[in-house]
PDB file of C-alpha atoms in Angstrom:
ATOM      1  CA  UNK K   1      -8.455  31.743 105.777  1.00 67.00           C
ATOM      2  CA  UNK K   2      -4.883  33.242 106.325  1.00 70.00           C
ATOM      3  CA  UNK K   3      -2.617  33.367 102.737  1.00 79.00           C
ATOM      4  CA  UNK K   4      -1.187  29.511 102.836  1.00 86.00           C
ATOM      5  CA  UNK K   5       0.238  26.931 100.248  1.00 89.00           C
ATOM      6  CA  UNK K   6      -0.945  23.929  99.463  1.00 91.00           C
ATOM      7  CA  UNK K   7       1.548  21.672 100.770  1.00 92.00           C
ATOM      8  CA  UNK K   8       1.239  23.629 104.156  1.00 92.00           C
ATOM      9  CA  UNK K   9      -2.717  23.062 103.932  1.00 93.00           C
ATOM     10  CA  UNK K  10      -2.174  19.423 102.979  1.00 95.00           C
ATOM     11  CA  UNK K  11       0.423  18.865 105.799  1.00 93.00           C
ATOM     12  CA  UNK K  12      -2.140  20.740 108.693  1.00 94.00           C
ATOM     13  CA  UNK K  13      -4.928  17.977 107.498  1.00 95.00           C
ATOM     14  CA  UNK K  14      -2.538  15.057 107.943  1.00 95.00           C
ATOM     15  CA  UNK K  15      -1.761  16.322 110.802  1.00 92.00           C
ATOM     16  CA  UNK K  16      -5.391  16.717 111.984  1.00 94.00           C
ATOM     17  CA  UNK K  17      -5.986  13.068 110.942  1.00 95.00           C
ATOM     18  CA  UNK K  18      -3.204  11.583 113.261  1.00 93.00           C
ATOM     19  CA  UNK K  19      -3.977  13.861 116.232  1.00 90.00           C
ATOM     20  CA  UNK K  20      -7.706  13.027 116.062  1.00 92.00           C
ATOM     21  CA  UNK K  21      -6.912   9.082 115.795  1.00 93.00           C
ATOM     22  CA  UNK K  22      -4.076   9.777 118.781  1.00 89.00           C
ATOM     23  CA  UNK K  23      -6.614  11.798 120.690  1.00 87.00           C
ATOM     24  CA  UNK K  24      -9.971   8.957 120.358  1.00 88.00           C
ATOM     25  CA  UNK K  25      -7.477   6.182 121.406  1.00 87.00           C
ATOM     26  CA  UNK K  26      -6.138   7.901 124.431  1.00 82.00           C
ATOM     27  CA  UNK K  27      -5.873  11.714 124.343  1.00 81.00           C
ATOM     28  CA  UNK K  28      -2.959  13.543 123.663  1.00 77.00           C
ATOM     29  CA  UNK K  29      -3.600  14.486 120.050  1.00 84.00           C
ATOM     30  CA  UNK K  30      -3.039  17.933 120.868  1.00 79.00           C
ATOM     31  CA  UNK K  31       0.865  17.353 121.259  1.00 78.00           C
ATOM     32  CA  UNK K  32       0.379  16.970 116.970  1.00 83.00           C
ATOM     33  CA  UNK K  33      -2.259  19.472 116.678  1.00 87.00           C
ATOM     34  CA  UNK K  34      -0.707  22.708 117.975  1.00 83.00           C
ATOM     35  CA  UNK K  35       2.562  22.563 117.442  1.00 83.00           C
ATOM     36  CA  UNK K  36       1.907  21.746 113.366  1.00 88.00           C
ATOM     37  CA  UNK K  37      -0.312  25.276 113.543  1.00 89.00           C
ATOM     38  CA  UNK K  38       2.079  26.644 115.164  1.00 84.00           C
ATOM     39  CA  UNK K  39       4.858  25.638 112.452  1.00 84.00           C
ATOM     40  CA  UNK K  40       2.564  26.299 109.556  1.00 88.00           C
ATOM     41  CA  UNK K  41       1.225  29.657 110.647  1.00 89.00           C
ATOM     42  CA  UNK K  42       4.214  31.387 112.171  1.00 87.00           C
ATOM     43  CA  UNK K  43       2.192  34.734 110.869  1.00 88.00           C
ATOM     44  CA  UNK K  44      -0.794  34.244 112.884  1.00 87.00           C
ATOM     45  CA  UNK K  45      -1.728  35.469 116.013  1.00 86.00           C
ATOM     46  CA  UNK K  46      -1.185  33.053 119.059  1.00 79.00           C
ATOM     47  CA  UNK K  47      -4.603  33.469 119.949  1.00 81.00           C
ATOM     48  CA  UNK K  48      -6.352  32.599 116.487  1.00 87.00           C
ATOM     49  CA  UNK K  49      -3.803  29.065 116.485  1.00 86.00           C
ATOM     50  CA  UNK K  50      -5.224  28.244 119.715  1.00 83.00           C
ATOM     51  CA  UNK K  51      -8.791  29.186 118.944  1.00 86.00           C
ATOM     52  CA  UNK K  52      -8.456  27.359 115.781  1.00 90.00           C
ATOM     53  CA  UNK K  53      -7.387  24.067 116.915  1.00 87.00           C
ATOM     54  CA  UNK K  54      -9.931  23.653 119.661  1.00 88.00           C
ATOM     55  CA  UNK K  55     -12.654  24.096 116.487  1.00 92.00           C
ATOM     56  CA  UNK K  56     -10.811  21.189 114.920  1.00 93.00           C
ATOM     57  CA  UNK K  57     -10.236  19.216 117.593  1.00 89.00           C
ATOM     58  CA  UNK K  58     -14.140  19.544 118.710  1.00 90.00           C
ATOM     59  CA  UNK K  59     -15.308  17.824 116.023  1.00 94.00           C
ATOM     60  CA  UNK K  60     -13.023  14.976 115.806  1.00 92.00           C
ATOM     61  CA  UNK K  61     -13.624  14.827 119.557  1.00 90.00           C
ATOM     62  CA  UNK K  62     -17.323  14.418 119.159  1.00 93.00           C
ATOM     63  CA  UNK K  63     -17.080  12.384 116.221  1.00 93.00           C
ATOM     64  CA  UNK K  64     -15.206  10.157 118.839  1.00 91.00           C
ATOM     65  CA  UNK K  65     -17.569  10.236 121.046  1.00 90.00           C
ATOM     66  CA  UNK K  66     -20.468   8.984 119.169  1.00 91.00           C
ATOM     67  CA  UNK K  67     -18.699   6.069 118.119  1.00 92.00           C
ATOM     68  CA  UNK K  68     -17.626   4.938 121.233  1.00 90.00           C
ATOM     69  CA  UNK K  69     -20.905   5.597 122.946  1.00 88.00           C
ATOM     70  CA  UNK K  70     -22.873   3.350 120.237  1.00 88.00           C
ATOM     71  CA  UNK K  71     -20.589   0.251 121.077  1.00 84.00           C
ATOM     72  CA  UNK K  72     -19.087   0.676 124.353  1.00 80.00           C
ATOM     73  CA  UNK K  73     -20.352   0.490 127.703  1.00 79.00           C
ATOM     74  CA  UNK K  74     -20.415   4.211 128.404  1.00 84.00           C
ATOM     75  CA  UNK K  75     -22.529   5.919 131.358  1.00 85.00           C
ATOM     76  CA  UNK K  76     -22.998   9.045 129.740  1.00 87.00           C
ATOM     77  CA  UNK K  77     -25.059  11.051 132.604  1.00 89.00           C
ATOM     78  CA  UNK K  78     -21.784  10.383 134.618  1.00 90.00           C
ATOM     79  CA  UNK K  79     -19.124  11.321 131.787  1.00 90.00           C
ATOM     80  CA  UNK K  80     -21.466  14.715 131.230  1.00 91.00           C
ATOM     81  CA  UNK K  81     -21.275  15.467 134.967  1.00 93.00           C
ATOM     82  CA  UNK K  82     -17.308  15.010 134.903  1.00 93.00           C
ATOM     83  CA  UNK K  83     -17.213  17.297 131.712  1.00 91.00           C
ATOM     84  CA  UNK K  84     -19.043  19.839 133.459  1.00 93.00           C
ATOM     85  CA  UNK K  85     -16.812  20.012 136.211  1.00 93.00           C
ATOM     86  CA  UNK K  86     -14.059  20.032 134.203  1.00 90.00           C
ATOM     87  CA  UNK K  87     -14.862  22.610 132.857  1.00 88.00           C
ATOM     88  CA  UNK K  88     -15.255  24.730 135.883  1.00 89.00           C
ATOM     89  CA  UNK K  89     -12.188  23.264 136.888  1.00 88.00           C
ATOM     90  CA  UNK K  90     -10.521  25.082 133.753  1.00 84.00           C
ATOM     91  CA  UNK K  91     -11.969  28.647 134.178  1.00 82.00           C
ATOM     92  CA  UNK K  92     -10.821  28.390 137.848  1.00 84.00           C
ATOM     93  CA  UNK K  93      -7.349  27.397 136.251  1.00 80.00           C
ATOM     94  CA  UNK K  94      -7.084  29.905 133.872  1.00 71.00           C
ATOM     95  CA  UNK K  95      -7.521  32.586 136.921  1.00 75.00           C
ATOM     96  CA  UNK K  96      -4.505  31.523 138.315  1.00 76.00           C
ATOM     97  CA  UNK K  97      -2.415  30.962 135.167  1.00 58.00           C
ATOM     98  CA  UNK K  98      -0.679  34.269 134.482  1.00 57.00           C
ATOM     99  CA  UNK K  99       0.910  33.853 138.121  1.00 66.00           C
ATOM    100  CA  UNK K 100       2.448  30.558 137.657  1.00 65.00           C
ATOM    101  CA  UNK K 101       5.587  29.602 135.932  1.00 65.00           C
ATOM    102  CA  UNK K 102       5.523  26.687 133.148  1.00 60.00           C
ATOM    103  CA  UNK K 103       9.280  26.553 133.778  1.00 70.00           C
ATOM    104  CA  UNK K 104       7.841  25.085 137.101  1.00 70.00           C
ATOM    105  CA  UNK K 105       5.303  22.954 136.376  1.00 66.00           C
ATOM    106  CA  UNK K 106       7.113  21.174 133.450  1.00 73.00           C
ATOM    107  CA  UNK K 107       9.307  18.805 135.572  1.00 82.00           C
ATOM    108  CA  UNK K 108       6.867  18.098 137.939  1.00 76.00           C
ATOM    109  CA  UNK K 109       4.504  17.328 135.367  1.00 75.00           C
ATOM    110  CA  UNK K 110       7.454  15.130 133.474  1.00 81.00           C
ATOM    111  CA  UNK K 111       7.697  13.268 137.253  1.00 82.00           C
ATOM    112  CA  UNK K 112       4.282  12.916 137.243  1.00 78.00           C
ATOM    113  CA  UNK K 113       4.019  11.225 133.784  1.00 79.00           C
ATOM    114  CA  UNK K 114       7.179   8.631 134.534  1.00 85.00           C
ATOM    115  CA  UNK K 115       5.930   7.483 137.596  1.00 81.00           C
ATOM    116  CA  UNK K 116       2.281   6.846 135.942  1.00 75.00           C
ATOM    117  CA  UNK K 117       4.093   4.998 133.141  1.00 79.00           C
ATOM    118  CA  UNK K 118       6.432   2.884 135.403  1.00 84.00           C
ATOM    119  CA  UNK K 119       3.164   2.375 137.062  1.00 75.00           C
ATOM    120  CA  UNK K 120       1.161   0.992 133.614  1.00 73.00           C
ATOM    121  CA  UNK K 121       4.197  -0.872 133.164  1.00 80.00           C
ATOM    122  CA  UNK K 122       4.831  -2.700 136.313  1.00 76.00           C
ATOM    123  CA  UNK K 123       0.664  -3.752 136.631  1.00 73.00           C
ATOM    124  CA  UNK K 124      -0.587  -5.352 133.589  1.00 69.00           C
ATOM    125  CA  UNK K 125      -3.846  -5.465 134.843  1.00 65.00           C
ATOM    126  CA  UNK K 126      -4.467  -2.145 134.824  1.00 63.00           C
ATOM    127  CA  UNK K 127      -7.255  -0.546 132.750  1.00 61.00           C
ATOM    128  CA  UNK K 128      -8.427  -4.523 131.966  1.00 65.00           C
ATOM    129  CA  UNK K 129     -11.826  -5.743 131.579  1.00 57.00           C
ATOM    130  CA  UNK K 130     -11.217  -7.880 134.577  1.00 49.00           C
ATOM    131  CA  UNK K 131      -9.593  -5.637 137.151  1.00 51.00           C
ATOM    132  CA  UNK K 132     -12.825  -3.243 135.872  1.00 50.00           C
ATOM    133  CA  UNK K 133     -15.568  -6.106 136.692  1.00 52.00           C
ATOM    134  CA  UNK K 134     -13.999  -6.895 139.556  1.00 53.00           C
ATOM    135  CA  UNK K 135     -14.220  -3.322 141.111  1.00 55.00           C
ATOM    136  CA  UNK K 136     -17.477  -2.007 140.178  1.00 59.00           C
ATOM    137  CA  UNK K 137     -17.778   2.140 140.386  1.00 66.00           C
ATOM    138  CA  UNK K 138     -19.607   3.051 143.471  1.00 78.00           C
ATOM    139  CA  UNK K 139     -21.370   6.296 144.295  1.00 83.00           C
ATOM    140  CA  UNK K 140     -18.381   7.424 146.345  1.00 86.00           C
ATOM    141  CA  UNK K 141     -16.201   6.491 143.230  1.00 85.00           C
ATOM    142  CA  UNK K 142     -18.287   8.431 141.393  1.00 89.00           C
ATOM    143  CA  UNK K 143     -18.332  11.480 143.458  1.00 91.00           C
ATOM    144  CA  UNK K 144     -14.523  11.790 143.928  1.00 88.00           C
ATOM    145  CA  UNK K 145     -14.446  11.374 139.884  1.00 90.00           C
ATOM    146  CA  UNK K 146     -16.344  14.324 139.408  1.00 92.00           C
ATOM    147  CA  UNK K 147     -14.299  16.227 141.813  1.00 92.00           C
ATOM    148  CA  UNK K 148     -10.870  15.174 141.603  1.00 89.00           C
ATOM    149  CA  UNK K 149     -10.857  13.935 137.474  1.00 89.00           C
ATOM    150  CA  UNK K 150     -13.461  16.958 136.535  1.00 90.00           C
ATOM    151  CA  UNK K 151     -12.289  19.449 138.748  1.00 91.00           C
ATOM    152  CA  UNK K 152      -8.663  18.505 139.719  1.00 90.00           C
ATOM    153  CA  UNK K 153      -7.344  17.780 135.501  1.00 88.00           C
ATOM    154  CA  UNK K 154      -9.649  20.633 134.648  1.00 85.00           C
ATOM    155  CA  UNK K 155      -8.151  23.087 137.056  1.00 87.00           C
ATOM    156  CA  UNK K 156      -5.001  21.622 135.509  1.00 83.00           C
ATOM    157  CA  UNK K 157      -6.259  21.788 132.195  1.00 79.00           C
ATOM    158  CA  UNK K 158      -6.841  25.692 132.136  1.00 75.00           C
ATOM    159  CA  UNK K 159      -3.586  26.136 134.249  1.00 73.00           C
ATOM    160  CA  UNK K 160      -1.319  24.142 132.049  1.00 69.00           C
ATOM    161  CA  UNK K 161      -3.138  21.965 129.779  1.00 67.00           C
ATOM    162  CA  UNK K 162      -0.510  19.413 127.543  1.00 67.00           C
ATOM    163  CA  UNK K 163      -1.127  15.924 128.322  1.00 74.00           C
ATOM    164  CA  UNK K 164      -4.940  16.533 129.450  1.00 81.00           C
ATOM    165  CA  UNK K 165      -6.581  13.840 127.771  1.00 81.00           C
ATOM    166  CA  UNK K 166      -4.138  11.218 128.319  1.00 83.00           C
ATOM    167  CA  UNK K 167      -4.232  12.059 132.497  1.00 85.00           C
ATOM    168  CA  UNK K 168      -8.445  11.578 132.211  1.00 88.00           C
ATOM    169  CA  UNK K 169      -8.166   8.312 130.782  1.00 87.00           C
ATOM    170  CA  UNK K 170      -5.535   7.669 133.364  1.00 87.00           C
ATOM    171  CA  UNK K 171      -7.224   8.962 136.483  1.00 88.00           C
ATOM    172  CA  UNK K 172     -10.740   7.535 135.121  1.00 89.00           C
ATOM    173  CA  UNK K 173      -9.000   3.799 134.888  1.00 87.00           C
ATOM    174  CA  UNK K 174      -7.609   4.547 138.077  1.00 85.00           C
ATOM    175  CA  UNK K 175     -10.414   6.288 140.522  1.00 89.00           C
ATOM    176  CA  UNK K 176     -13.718   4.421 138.774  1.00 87.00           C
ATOM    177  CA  UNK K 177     -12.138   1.339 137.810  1.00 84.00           C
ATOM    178  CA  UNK K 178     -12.865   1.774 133.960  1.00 85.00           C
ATOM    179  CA  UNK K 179     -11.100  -0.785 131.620  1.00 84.00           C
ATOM    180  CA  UNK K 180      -9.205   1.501 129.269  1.00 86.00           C
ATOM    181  CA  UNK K 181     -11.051   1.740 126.290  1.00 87.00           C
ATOM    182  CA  UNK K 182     -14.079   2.613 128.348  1.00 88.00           C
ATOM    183  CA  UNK K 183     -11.754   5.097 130.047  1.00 88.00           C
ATOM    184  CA  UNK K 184     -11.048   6.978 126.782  1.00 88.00           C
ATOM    185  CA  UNK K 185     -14.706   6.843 125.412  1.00 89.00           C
ATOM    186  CA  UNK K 186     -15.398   8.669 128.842  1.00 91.00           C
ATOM    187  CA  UNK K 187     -12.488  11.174 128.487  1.00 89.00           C
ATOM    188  CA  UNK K 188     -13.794  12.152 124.807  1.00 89.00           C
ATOM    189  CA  UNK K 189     -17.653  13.321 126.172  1.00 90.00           C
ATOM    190  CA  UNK K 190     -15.770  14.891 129.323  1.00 90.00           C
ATOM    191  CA  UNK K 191     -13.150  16.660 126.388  1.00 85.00           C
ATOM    192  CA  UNK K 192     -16.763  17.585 124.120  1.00 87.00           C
ATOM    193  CA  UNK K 193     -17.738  19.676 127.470  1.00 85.00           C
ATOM    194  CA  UNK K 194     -14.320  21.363 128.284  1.00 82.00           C
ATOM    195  CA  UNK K 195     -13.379  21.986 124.142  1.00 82.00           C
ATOM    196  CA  UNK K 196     -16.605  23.550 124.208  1.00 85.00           C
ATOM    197  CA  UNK K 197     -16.527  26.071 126.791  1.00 82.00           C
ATOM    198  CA  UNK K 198     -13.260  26.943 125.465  1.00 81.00           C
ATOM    199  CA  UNK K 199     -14.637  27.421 121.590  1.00 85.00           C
ATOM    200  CA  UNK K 200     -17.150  29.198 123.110  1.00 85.00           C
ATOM    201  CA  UNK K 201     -14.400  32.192 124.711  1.00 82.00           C
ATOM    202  CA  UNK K 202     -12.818  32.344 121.665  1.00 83.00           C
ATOM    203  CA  UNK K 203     -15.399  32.586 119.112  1.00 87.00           C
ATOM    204  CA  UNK K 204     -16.267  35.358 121.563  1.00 86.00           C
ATOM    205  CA  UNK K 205     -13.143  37.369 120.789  1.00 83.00           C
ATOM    206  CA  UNK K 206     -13.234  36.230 117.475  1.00 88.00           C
ATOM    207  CA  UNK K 207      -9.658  34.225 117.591  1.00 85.00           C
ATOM    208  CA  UNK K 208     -10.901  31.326 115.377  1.00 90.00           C
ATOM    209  CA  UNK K 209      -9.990  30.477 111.870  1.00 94.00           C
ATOM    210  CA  UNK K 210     -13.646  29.002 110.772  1.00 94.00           C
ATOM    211  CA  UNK K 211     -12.566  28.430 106.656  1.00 94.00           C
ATOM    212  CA  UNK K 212      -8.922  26.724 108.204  1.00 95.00           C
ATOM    213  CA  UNK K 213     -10.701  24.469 110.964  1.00 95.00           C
ATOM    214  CA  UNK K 214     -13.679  23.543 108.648  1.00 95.00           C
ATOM    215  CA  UNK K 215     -11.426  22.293 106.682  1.00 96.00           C
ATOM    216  CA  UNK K 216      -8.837  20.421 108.896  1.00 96.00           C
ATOM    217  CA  UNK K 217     -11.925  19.392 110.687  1.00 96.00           C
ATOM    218  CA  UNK K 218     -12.988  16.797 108.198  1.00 97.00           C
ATOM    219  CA  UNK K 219      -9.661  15.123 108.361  1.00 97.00           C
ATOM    220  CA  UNK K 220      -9.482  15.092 112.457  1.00 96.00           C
ATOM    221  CA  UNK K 221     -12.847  14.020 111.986  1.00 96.00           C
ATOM    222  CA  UNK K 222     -11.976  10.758 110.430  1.00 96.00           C
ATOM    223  CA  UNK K 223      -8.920  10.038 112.523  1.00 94.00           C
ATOM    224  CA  UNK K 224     -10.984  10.806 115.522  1.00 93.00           C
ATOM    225  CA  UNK K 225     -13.575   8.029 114.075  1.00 94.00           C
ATOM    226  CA  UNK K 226     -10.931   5.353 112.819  1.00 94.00           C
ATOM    227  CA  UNK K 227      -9.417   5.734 116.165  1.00 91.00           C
ATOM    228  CA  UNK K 228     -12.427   4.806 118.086  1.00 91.00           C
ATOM    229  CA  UNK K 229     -13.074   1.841 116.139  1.00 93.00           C
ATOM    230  CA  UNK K 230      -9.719   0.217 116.412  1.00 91.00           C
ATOM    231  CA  UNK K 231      -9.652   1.286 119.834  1.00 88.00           C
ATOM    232  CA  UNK K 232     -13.036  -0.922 120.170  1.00 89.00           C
ATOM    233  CA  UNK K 233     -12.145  -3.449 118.342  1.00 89.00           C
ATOM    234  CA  UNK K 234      -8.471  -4.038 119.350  1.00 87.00           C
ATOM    235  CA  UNK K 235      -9.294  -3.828 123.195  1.00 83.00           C
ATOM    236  CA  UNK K 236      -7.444  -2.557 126.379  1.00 78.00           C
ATOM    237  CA  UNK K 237      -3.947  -4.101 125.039  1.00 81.00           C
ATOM    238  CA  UNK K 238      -3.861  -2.110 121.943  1.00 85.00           C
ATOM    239  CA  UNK K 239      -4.960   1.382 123.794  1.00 83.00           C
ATOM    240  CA  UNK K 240      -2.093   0.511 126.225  1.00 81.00           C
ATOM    241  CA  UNK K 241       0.316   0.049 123.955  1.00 86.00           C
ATOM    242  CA  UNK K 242      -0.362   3.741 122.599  1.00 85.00           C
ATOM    243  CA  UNK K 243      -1.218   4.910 126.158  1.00 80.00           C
ATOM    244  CA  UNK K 244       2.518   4.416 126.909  1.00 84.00           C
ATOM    245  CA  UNK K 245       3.901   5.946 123.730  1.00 87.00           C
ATOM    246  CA  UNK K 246       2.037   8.978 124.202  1.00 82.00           C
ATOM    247  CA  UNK K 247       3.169   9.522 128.027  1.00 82.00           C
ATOM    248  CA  UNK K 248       6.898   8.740 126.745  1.00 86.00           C
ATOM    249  CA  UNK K 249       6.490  11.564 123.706  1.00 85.00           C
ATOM    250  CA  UNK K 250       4.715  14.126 126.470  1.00 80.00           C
ATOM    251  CA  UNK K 251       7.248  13.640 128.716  1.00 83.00           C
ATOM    252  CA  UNK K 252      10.352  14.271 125.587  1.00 86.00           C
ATOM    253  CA  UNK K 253       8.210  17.286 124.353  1.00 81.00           C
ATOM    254  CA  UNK K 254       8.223  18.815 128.080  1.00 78.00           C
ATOM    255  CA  UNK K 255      12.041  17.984 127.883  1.00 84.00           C
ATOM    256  CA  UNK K 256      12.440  19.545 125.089  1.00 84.00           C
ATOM    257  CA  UNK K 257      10.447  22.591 126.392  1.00 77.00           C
ATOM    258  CA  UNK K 258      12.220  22.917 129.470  1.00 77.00           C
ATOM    259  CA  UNK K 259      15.819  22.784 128.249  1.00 80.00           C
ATOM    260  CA  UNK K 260      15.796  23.801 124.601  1.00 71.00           C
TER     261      UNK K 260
END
């Protein structure tokens, strides 16, 4: 583990606690994650901060996962399939990365996101239990999410990547018809399959920080689980309500990005 105080160790595992319950409510807890590595670590490598955060955010991710799968009504064999493709999606992605600008994609992406939030905003049924029942997800659904969601978000994912999870939740409420909170218990298996193939490259080169993310683990961990639950037990309303605060802080970080 790099040479760190305490308060900077304490402040990365608070910080792992809110991104894993923003993340298991609706993705997006890697707009907390990174950037706090990134402030507490200026010393380390960029490689090792990003290696290090997707062996946090793994666990809290899975952690997620579980919970959501043991209470909602989650079609796992489908979610894996996604995940998989996703993470094909990525590699492909990551080919093309070094040739594309970010100084591009940013406002597109920042279009993107305040269209889909005047969108949210303007149908209140959206992502509800009864706009889910009363469009159930048919093969072809289910074929165009593994290739647009898995592939399309993944190719995204390992081209750009901020904003990931919140975009599967919105394109799985959107292409199969999910209510929202089954939406992001699908989006945390399809995140297991793409965090892992990532994890996997950089354990590879060795860019991961295993005493730093065990630790911060524990706390994303817990976040990632008290996230699920009042996601569960708080319903569609509640994970739209943070939905919408997470698209508006993506889109102010991307702002930020651009023209800072």
């Amino acid at each position: 583990m790099p040479d760190i105080s305490l308060t900077t160790l304490v402040l990365l595992c608070v910080a792992a606690l809110v991104a894993g319950w923003i993340d298991a409510v609706v993705g997006g807890g890697g707009l907390l994650l990174l950037p706090a590595l990134l402030l507490g670590l200026p010393q380390v490598p960029a490689a090792q901060i990003l290696g290090t955060n997707k062996a946090v955010a793994i666990v809290g991710t899975s952690g997620a996962a579980v919970t959501y799968v043991r209470k909602a009504p989650v079609h796992v064999k489908t979610a894996v399939r996604i995940g998989l493709a996703a993470l094909a999606g990525s590699m492909g992605g990551a080919f093309f990365a070094a040739g594309i600008s970010s100084d591009v994609l940013r406002p597109v992406i920042m279009v993107v996101l305040l269209g889909v939030a005047a969108f949210v905003m303007l149908r209140p049924s959206f992502g509800t239990r009864a706009e889910a029942d009363r469009v159930p997800a048919t093969r072809a659904r289910i074929v165009a999410a593994i290739v647009l969601v898995g592939g399309g978000i993944g190719f995204y994912d390992g081209l750009f990547g901020p904003g990931t999870g919140t975009f599967l939740v919105l394109a799985l409420t959107a292409v199969l018809h999910l209510d929202l909170v089954t939406a992001s218990a699908t989006a945390k298996i399809v995140n297991v399959c793409t965090n892992a193939g990532a994890l996997a490259m950089f354990a590879y080169q060795g860019s991961v920080l295993w005493q730093l993310a065990a630790v911060m683990a524990v706390f994303n961990l817990a976040g990632g689980m008290i996230g699920a639950r009042m996601a569960l037990s708080r319903g569609s309303e509640f994970v739209r309500g943070v939905l919408l605060f997470v698209v508006f802080s993506l889109v102010a970080k991307l702002a930020f990005d651009q023209w800072s």
